[in-house]
Amino acid sequence: MFFKDIPGNNEVKSRLISTVTKGRIPHAQIFLGKEGAGGLPMALALASYIMCEYKNETDSCGHCNQCNKSHKFIHPDIHFSYPVVKFGDKKRADTTSDDFLPKWREILTETPYMGTTEWLQHIDAENNLPNINVKECNDIMHKLNMMSYESDNKVLIMWLPEYLGAEGNRLLKLIEEPTDNTFIILVAENQDHILQTILSRCQLVKIPVFESKDISQYISVKLDLNSERAEQIANLCEGNINLALSIAKNEAPDYSDMLISWLRVAYKSDPVEINKWISGITDMSKDEQINFFEYGLHFFRQFNFHTLTHNNQVMLTNKELEIAKKMSSIINFEKSIDIIDIINEAAQNISRNINVKIMLFADTLLIGEIIRKK
Ligand SMILES: [Zn+2]
């Protein structure tokens, strides 16, 4: 992984790079960032940079002996640890990350911004709870105490140390008194779930969520989306690239068109038209339905911001902003708040397996009344 493959976050990148060029890489650090913020890609880019023989000021070279392996996640001195479940016929206690290494390399190649859900699906974890077990901790100590193979340095990247139980304390000595040129990078999402003993001994590197514009550019190139659609998705996903990719891959219909037709149908309140609109929604998967209502909430919040401030710097695409401007002659701030309440409740109810058709019919009539109110 190159630093340049990760959108934005230039401040973090240059701080990490300078620890390498100044020879001040912390022996143990925690990259702390929400899901989809790119903590793991950042750790992978740093590991490649540490190993690279011909690094430049901003990135690893990509073609030296070390890069040839580190960029394919097969460098023998870059070790990985991550939560897993029982592997095949093995007992859980005997299973470690290494059993899932081919799967791990696959997902890093495909989508290093993945969340726990994608990882567990990828390894067919079904309902088994993942963790990082005792054998794994012992293996890590063994690996890091051995001589390195091809580089002067050794790196351990542990993804989600939150899954370490009390056995994580076995790693404390390693963190406190690491062998020379050994660098431990823990990539975490939730500070509250990390063993305090470990947290207090690592240097904390906060990974901020991505800016909307960076996500928009990233997904438009990666998934060949038009810029309007990419921007719309980026605005929705609160800095989470993983979420942006999953929404984009769903090939969902244009949510703004759906929302406008909903408001139109509600305004007229013709039962036949309402039912037709509802069947469009119920044809979608539950995830898409939730995404649509989330979109509705996002749109109306931005609409309110625009109505109150007349500020055009809202998180809406040009097309959405035009819609918002036209809409403001019929829907004022108070009406919009009432509509947000209805959409919010709908979004919550959909996850609760209620009858979506009946709920949406009632909601549509309610929204109609709100819009027509003088
Ligand atoms: Zn290189």
Short mmCIF file of C-alpha atoms and ligand atoms in Angstrom, two decimals:
data_model
loop_
_atom_site.label_atom_id
_atom_site.label_comp_id
_atom_site.label_asym_id
_atom_site.label_seq_id
_atom_site.Cartn_x
_atom_site.Cartn_y
_atom_site.Cartn_z
CA MET A 1 0.00 0.00 0.00
CA PHE A 2 1.27 3.47 -0.91
CA PHE A 3 0.46 6.57 1.10
CA LYS A 4 -0.69 8.11 -2.17
CA ASP A 5 -3.39 5.42 -2.50
CA ILE A 6 -5.06 6.77 0.62
CA PRO A 7 -7.12 9.88 -0.08
CA GLY A 8 -6.48 13.05 1.95
CA ASN A 9 -5.29 12.92 5.57
CA ASN A 10 -2.03 14.54 4.52
CA GLU A 11 -1.18 15.77 7.97
CA VAL A 12 -1.16 12.27 9.44
CA LYS A 13 0.84 10.96 6.49
CA SER A 14 3.57 13.55 6.82
CA ARG A 15 3.78 13.07 10.58
CA LEU A 16 4.24 9.31 10.13
CA ILE A 17 6.77 9.78 7.34
CA SER A 18 8.83 12.13 9.45
CA THR A 19 9.05 9.56 12.28
CA VAL A 20 10.71 7.25 9.75
CA THR A 21 13.04 9.77 8.12
CA LYS A 22 14.13 11.11 11.51
CA GLY A 23 14.66 7.59 12.87
CA ARG A 24 12.07 8.17 15.60
CA ILE A 25 9.45 5.54 14.91
CA PRO A 26 7.69 4.72 18.19
CA HIS A 27 8.16 1.06 19.15
CA ALA A 28 4.48 0.70 19.82
CA GLN A 29 1.73 2.90 18.51
CA ILE A 30 -2.03 2.77 18.25
CA PHE A 31 -3.72 4.13 15.15
CA LEU A 32 -7.13 5.12 16.43
CA GLY A 33 -9.84 5.92 13.90
CA LYS A 34 -13.47 5.05 13.28
CA GLU A 35 -14.43 2.29 10.89
CA GLY A 36 -13.76 3.36 7.30
CA ALA A 37 -11.32 6.09 8.35
CA GLY A 38 -8.39 4.22 6.88
CA GLY A 39 -6.35 3.30 9.96
CA LEU A 40 -5.40 -0.05 8.45
CA PRO A 41 -4.34 1.29 5.02
CA MET A 42 -2.30 3.91 6.88
CA ALA A 43 -0.54 1.15 8.87
CA LEU A 44 0.10 -0.83 5.68
CA ALA A 45 1.55 2.23 3.93
CA LEU A 46 3.76 2.96 6.92
CA ALA A 47 5.01 -0.65 7.07
CA SER A 48 5.94 -0.53 3.37
CA TYR A 49 7.63 2.81 3.91
CA ILE A 50 9.67 1.50 6.84
CA MET A 51 10.81 -1.51 4.80
CA CYS A 52 11.47 0.24 1.45
CA GLU A 53 15.11 0.47 0.33
CA TYR A 54 14.63 3.49 -1.95
CA LYS A 55 11.94 5.50 -0.21
CA ASN A 56 11.42 9.09 -1.32
CA GLU A 57 10.12 11.99 0.75
CA THR A 58 6.50 11.05 0.41
CA ASP A 59 6.21 7.32 -0.26
CA SER A 60 7.79 3.92 -0.69
CA CYS A 61 9.34 3.30 -4.13
CA GLY A 62 7.08 0.39 -5.11
CA HIS A 63 9.72 -1.61 -7.00
CA CYS A 64 12.57 -2.56 -4.67
CA ASN A 65 12.89 -6.07 -3.23
CA GLN A 66 11.14 -5.04 -0.04
CA CYS A 67 8.30 -3.23 -1.80
CA ASN A 68 7.72 -6.19 -4.10
CA LYS A 69 6.72 -8.16 -1.05
CA SER A 70 5.28 -5.58 1.31
CA HIS A 71 2.87 -4.23 -1.28
CA LYS A 72 1.53 -7.75 -1.83
CA PHE A 73 1.27 -8.31 1.93
CA ILE A 74 3.73 -11.23 1.72
CA HIS A 75 6.78 -9.63 3.35
CA PRO A 76 8.17 -12.19 5.85
CA ASP A 77 9.06 -9.44 8.35
CA ILE A 78 5.64 -7.79 8.35
CA HIS A 79 3.44 -9.84 10.62
CA PHE A 80 -0.32 -9.55 10.86
CA SER A 81 -2.71 -10.31 13.66
CA TYR A 82 -6.48 -9.86 13.58
CA PRO A 83 -9.64 -11.31 15.14
CA VAL A 84 -10.61 -14.72 13.79
CA VAL A 85 -12.93 -17.62 14.54
CA LYS A 86 -12.38 -21.39 14.54
CA PHE A 87 -10.72 -22.61 11.34
CA GLY A 88 -12.03 -25.78 9.63
CA ASP A 89 -11.49 -28.87 11.79
CA LYS A 90 -9.06 -27.11 14.12
CA LYS A 91 -10.03 -26.35 17.69
CA ARG A 92 -10.60 -22.66 18.33
CA ALA A 93 -7.75 -22.63 20.84
CA ASP A 94 -5.36 -23.88 18.14
CA THR A 95 -6.53 -21.43 15.47
CA THR A 96 -4.56 -18.24 14.82
CA SER A 97 -4.50 -15.44 12.26
CA ASP A 98 -2.04 -17.39 10.13
CA ASP A 99 -4.77 -19.92 9.31
CA PHE A 100 -6.68 -17.11 7.62
CA LEU A 101 -3.71 -15.43 5.95
CA PRO A 102 -4.81 -16.13 2.33
CA LYS A 103 -8.24 -14.67 3.15
CA TRP A 104 -6.58 -11.70 4.86
CA ARG A 105 -4.40 -10.94 1.83
CA GLU A 106 -7.45 -11.22 -0.39
CA ILE A 107 -9.48 -8.66 1.55
CA LEU A 108 -6.53 -6.27 1.89
CA THR A 109 -6.14 -6.36 -1.88
CA GLU A 110 -9.85 -5.87 -2.48
CA THR A 111 -10.88 -3.46 0.23
CA PRO A 112 -8.47 -2.52 3.02
CA TYR A 113 -11.09 -0.07 4.38
CA MET A 114 -13.30 -2.96 5.48
CA GLY A 115 -15.15 -3.07 8.77
CA THR A 116 -15.55 -6.04 11.09
CA THR A 117 -18.75 -7.10 9.33
CA GLU A 118 -17.08 -7.43 5.92
CA TRP A 119 -14.15 -9.31 7.44
CA LEU A 120 -16.38 -11.78 9.29
CA GLN A 121 -18.42 -12.36 6.14
CA HIS A 122 -15.23 -12.88 4.17
CA ILE A 123 -14.09 -15.67 6.49
CA ASP A 124 -17.58 -17.18 6.79
CA ALA A 125 -17.61 -16.63 10.54
CA GLU A 126 -21.38 -17.14 10.65
CA ASN A 127 -22.50 -16.59 14.22
CA ASN A 128 -19.15 -17.34 15.86
CA LEU A 129 -17.69 -14.54 17.91
CA PRO A 130 -14.19 -13.58 16.81
CA ASN A 131 -11.26 -12.88 19.11
CA ILE A 132 -7.48 -12.78 19.34
CA ASN A 133 -6.55 -15.75 21.53
CA VAL A 134 -3.72 -16.95 23.77
CA LYS A 135 -1.98 -18.98 21.08
CA GLU A 136 -1.99 -15.92 18.86
CA CYS A 137 -0.30 -13.83 21.57
CA ASN A 138 2.32 -16.54 22.11
CA ASP A 139 2.92 -16.76 18.35
CA ILE A 140 3.39 -13.00 18.14
CA MET A 141 6.02 -13.07 20.89
CA HIS A 142 7.79 -15.91 19.13
CA LYS A 143 7.72 -14.18 15.72
CA LEU A 144 8.99 -10.87 17.04
CA ASN A 145 11.76 -12.48 19.04
CA MET A 146 13.13 -14.32 16.02
CA MET A 147 15.71 -12.85 13.68
CA SER A 148 14.25 -10.92 10.81
CA TYR A 149 14.41 -12.57 7.40
CA GLU A 150 14.89 -9.98 4.72
CA SER A 151 14.95 -6.58 6.32
CA ASP A 152 16.65 -5.04 9.33
CA ASN A 153 13.20 -4.23 10.64
CA LYS A 154 10.23 -6.19 11.88
CA VAL A 155 6.71 -4.85 11.94
CA LEU A 156 3.60 -6.23 13.60
CA ILE A 157 0.28 -4.85 12.47
CA MET A 158 -2.54 -5.88 14.77
CA TRP A 159 -5.97 -4.98 13.46
CA LEU A 160 -8.59 -4.44 16.17
CA PRO A 161 -6.78 -5.01 19.48
CA GLU A 162 -10.28 -4.52 20.97
CA TYR A 163 -10.66 -8.27 20.42
CA LEU A 164 -7.78 -9.10 22.76
CA GLY A 165 -9.01 -10.44 26.06
CA ALA A 166 -6.95 -10.38 29.24
CA GLU A 167 -4.42 -12.58 27.41
CA GLY A 168 -3.35 -9.38 25.71
CA ASN A 169 -1.38 -8.66 28.87
CA ARG A 170 1.07 -11.28 27.64
CA LEU A 171 2.13 -8.74 25.04
CA LEU A 172 3.00 -6.05 27.57
CA LYS A 173 6.63 -7.04 27.92
CA LEU A 174 6.99 -6.97 24.15
CA ILE A 175 5.48 -3.51 24.01
CA GLU A 176 7.58 -2.17 26.89
CA GLU A 177 10.88 -3.76 25.97
CA PRO A 178 10.75 -4.46 22.27
CA THR A 179 13.66 -6.08 20.50
CA ASP A 180 15.67 -3.72 18.29
CA ASN A 181 14.06 -2.45 15.11
CA THR A 182 10.73 -3.97 16.00
CA PHE A 183 7.68 -1.81 15.46
CA ILE A 184 4.21 -2.61 16.70
CA ILE A 185 1.24 -0.88 15.13
CA LEU A 186 -2.16 -1.52 16.65
CA VAL A 187 -5.08 -0.36 14.51
CA ALA A 188 -8.13 0.29 16.64
CA GLU A 189 -11.60 1.78 16.27
CA ASN A 190 -12.78 2.08 19.84
CA GLN A 191 -10.50 3.36 22.57
CA ASP A 192 -12.87 2.22 25.35
CA HIS A 193 -12.52 -1.42 24.37
CA ILE A 194 -8.72 -1.62 24.39
CA LEU A 195 -6.97 -3.05 27.45
CA GLN A 196 -5.94 -0.06 29.53
CA THR A 197 -2.55 -1.65 30.22
CA ILE A 198 -1.82 -1.72 26.48
CA LEU A 199 -3.32 1.66 25.69
CA SER A 200 -1.18 3.42 28.28
CA ARG A 201 2.04 1.98 26.84
CA CYS A 202 1.48 2.93 23.20
CA GLN A 203 1.85 6.21 21.38
CA LEU A 204 -1.59 7.31 20.22
CA VAL A 205 -2.02 8.40 16.59
CA LYS A 206 -5.51 9.69 15.87
CA ILE A 207 -6.75 9.00 12.35
CA PRO A 208 -9.48 11.52 11.47
CA VAL A 209 -12.41 10.50 9.28
CA PHE A 210 -12.10 11.39 5.61
CA GLU A 211 -13.35 14.63 4.18
CA SER A 212 -16.34 14.32 1.89
CA LYS A 213 -14.44 15.59 -1.15
CA ASP A 214 -11.71 12.98 -0.69
CA ILE A 215 -14.24 10.16 -0.50
CA SER A 216 -16.13 11.49 -3.49
CA GLN A 217 -12.98 11.53 -5.60
CA TYR A 218 -11.88 8.12 -4.37
CA ILE A 219 -15.15 6.32 -5.13
CA SER A 220 -15.69 8.09 -8.44
CA VAL A 221 -12.32 6.80 -9.68
CA LYS A 222 -12.51 3.38 -8.07
CA LEU A 223 -16.07 2.60 -9.10
CA ASP A 224 -16.27 4.79 -12.19
CA LEU A 225 -19.22 6.82 -10.86
CA ASN A 226 -20.31 10.15 -12.26
CA SER A 227 -19.26 13.00 -10.02
CA GLU A 228 -22.81 13.94 -9.00
CA ARG A 229 -23.53 10.43 -7.70
CA ALA A 230 -20.12 10.13 -6.02
CA GLU A 231 -20.64 13.44 -4.25
CA GLN A 232 -24.12 12.44 -3.14
CA ILE A 233 -22.84 9.20 -1.60
CA ALA A 234 -19.81 10.88 -0.02
CA ASN A 235 -22.08 13.42 1.67
CA LEU A 236 -24.10 10.62 3.19
CA CYS A 237 -21.41 8.49 4.74
CA GLU A 238 -19.87 10.79 7.39
CA GLY A 239 -16.27 10.18 6.42
CA ASN A 240 -16.57 6.38 6.30
CA ILE A 241 -15.07 5.10 3.03
CA ASN A 242 -16.23 1.58 3.76
CA LEU A 243 -19.83 2.76 4.00
CA ALA A 244 -19.46 4.86 0.82
CA LEU A 245 -18.20 1.83 -1.11
CA SER A 246 -21.01 -0.34 0.16
CA ILE A 247 -23.69 2.19 -0.74
CA ALA A 248 -22.14 2.73 -4.17
CA LYS A 249 -21.88 -0.98 -4.91
CA ASN A 250 -25.53 -1.49 -4.06
CA GLU A 251 -26.30 0.25 -7.33
CA ALA A 252 -29.20 1.87 -5.59
CA PRO A 253 -31.49 4.09 -7.63
CA ASP A 254 -31.00 7.83 -7.41
CA TYR A 255 -32.26 8.58 -3.90
CA SER A 256 -32.93 12.23 -4.60
CA ASP A 257 -35.34 11.32 -7.45
CA MET A 258 -37.07 8.85 -5.15
CA LEU A 259 -37.38 11.40 -2.38
CA ILE A 260 -38.84 14.05 -4.68
CA SER A 261 -41.36 11.64 -6.12
CA TRP A 262 -42.32 10.65 -2.57
CA LEU A 263 -43.03 14.28 -1.66
CA ARG A 264 -44.97 14.76 -4.89
CA VAL A 265 -47.07 11.64 -4.30
CA ALA A 266 -47.64 12.69 -0.69
CA TYR A 267 -48.77 16.17 -1.74
CA LYS A 268 -51.37 14.73 -4.13
CA SER A 269 -52.25 11.85 -1.75
CA ASP A 270 -53.75 9.72 -4.52
CA PRO A 271 -53.92 6.14 -3.12
CA VAL A 272 -53.05 4.49 -6.45
CA GLU A 273 -49.95 6.63 -6.88
CA ILE A 274 -48.95 6.14 -3.26
CA ASN A 275 -49.13 2.37 -3.63
CA LYS A 276 -47.09 2.51 -6.81
CA TRP A 277 -44.36 4.51 -5.08
CA ILE A 278 -44.41 2.16 -2.09
CA SER A 279 -43.96 -0.92 -4.26
CA GLY A 280 -40.79 0.69 -5.66
CA ILE A 281 -39.47 0.91 -2.11
CA THR A 282 -40.51 -2.57 -1.03
CA ASP A 283 -38.76 -4.02 -4.09
CA MET A 284 -35.47 -2.84 -2.60
CA SER A 285 -33.44 -4.77 -0.05
CA LYS A 286 -33.75 -3.81 3.60
CA ASP A 287 -30.28 -2.24 3.54
CA GLU A 288 -31.23 -0.10 0.55
CA GLN A 289 -34.46 0.93 2.25
CA ILE A 290 -32.52 2.04 5.32
CA ASN A 291 -30.03 3.88 3.10
CA PHE A 292 -32.91 5.67 1.42
CA PHE A 293 -34.37 6.90 4.70
CA GLU A 294 -30.91 7.89 5.90
CA TYR A 295 -30.62 9.86 2.69
CA GLY A 296 -33.98 11.52 3.38
CA LEU A 297 -32.76 12.60 6.83
CA HIS A 298 -29.52 13.91 5.41
CA PHE A 299 -31.35 15.86 2.71
CA PHE A 300 -33.82 17.52 5.07
CA ARG A 301 -31.13 18.43 7.61
CA GLN A 302 -29.11 20.10 4.89
CA PHE A 303 -32.31 21.66 3.55
CA ASN A 304 -32.97 23.19 6.98
CA PHE A 305 -29.45 24.50 7.21
CA HIS A 306 -29.87 26.13 3.82
CA THR A 307 -33.33 27.53 4.65
CA LEU A 308 -32.06 29.09 7.86
CA THR A 309 -28.75 30.46 6.63
CA HIS A 310 -29.24 30.81 2.86
CA ASN A 311 -25.72 29.44 2.78
CA ASN A 312 -24.88 27.52 -0.39
CA GLN A 313 -22.00 25.71 1.36
CA VAL A 314 -24.24 22.78 2.24
CA MET A 315 -23.46 19.12 1.78
CA LEU A 316 -25.74 18.83 -1.22
CA THR A 317 -24.92 18.30 -4.85
CA ASN A 318 -25.83 21.07 -7.31
CA LYS A 319 -28.88 19.15 -8.40
CA GLU A 320 -30.03 18.68 -4.79
CA LEU A 321 -29.40 22.32 -4.00
CA GLU A 322 -31.64 23.34 -6.91
CA ILE A 323 -34.35 21.02 -5.60
CA ALA A 324 -33.94 22.46 -2.10
CA LYS A 325 -34.29 26.02 -3.39
CA LYS A 326 -37.49 25.20 -5.29
CA MET A 327 -38.87 23.25 -2.36
CA SER A 328 -38.41 26.09 0.11
CA SER A 329 -41.43 27.90 -1.38
CA ILE A 330 -43.72 25.06 -0.20
CA ILE A 331 -41.87 23.52 2.76
CA ASN A 332 -40.69 25.81 5.54
CA PHE A 333 -38.45 25.00 8.50
CA GLU A 334 -41.28 23.83 10.82
CA LYS A 335 -42.76 21.56 8.18
CA SER A 336 -39.35 20.14 7.47
CA ILE A 337 -38.79 19.31 11.14
CA ASP A 338 -42.11 17.41 11.20
CA ILE A 339 -41.10 15.49 8.08
CA ILE A 340 -37.71 14.63 9.62
CA ASP A 341 -39.54 13.14 12.63
CA ILE A 342 -41.59 10.90 10.36
CA ILE A 343 -38.60 9.76 8.31
CA ASN A 344 -36.58 9.15 11.44
CA GLU A 345 -39.26 6.92 12.88
CA ALA A 346 -39.65 5.10 9.56
CA ALA A 347 -35.90 4.41 9.44
CA GLN A 348 -36.01 2.93 12.93
CA ASN A 349 -39.15 0.89 12.30
CA ILE A 350 -37.76 -0.67 9.15
CA SER A 351 -35.00 -2.37 11.13
CA ARG A 352 -37.71 -3.72 13.45
CA ASN A 353 -39.43 -5.88 10.84
CA ILE A 354 -42.77 -4.14 10.82
CA ASN A 355 -45.11 -4.11 7.82
CA VAL A 356 -43.38 -1.59 5.62
CA LYS A 357 -46.30 -1.11 3.21
CA ILE A 358 -48.78 -0.17 5.91
CA MET A 359 -46.30 2.08 7.66
CA LEU A 360 -45.32 3.92 4.47
CA PHE A 361 -48.93 4.41 3.42
CA ALA A 362 -49.74 6.12 6.71
CA ASP A 363 -46.49 8.11 6.64
CA THR A 364 -47.13 9.32 3.10
CA LEU A 365 -50.60 10.60 4.03
CA LEU A 366 -49.12 12.36 7.08
CA ILE A 367 -46.40 14.02 5.02
CA GLY A 368 -49.09 15.10 2.54
CA GLU A 369 -51.02 16.83 5.32
CA ILE A 370 -47.88 18.56 6.56
CA ILE A 371 -46.96 19.88 3.11
CA ARG A 372 -50.49 21.15 2.37
CA LYS A 373 -50.85 22.89 5.75
CA LYS A 374 -51.22 26.65 5.36
ZN ZN B 1 10.82 0.21 -2.19
#
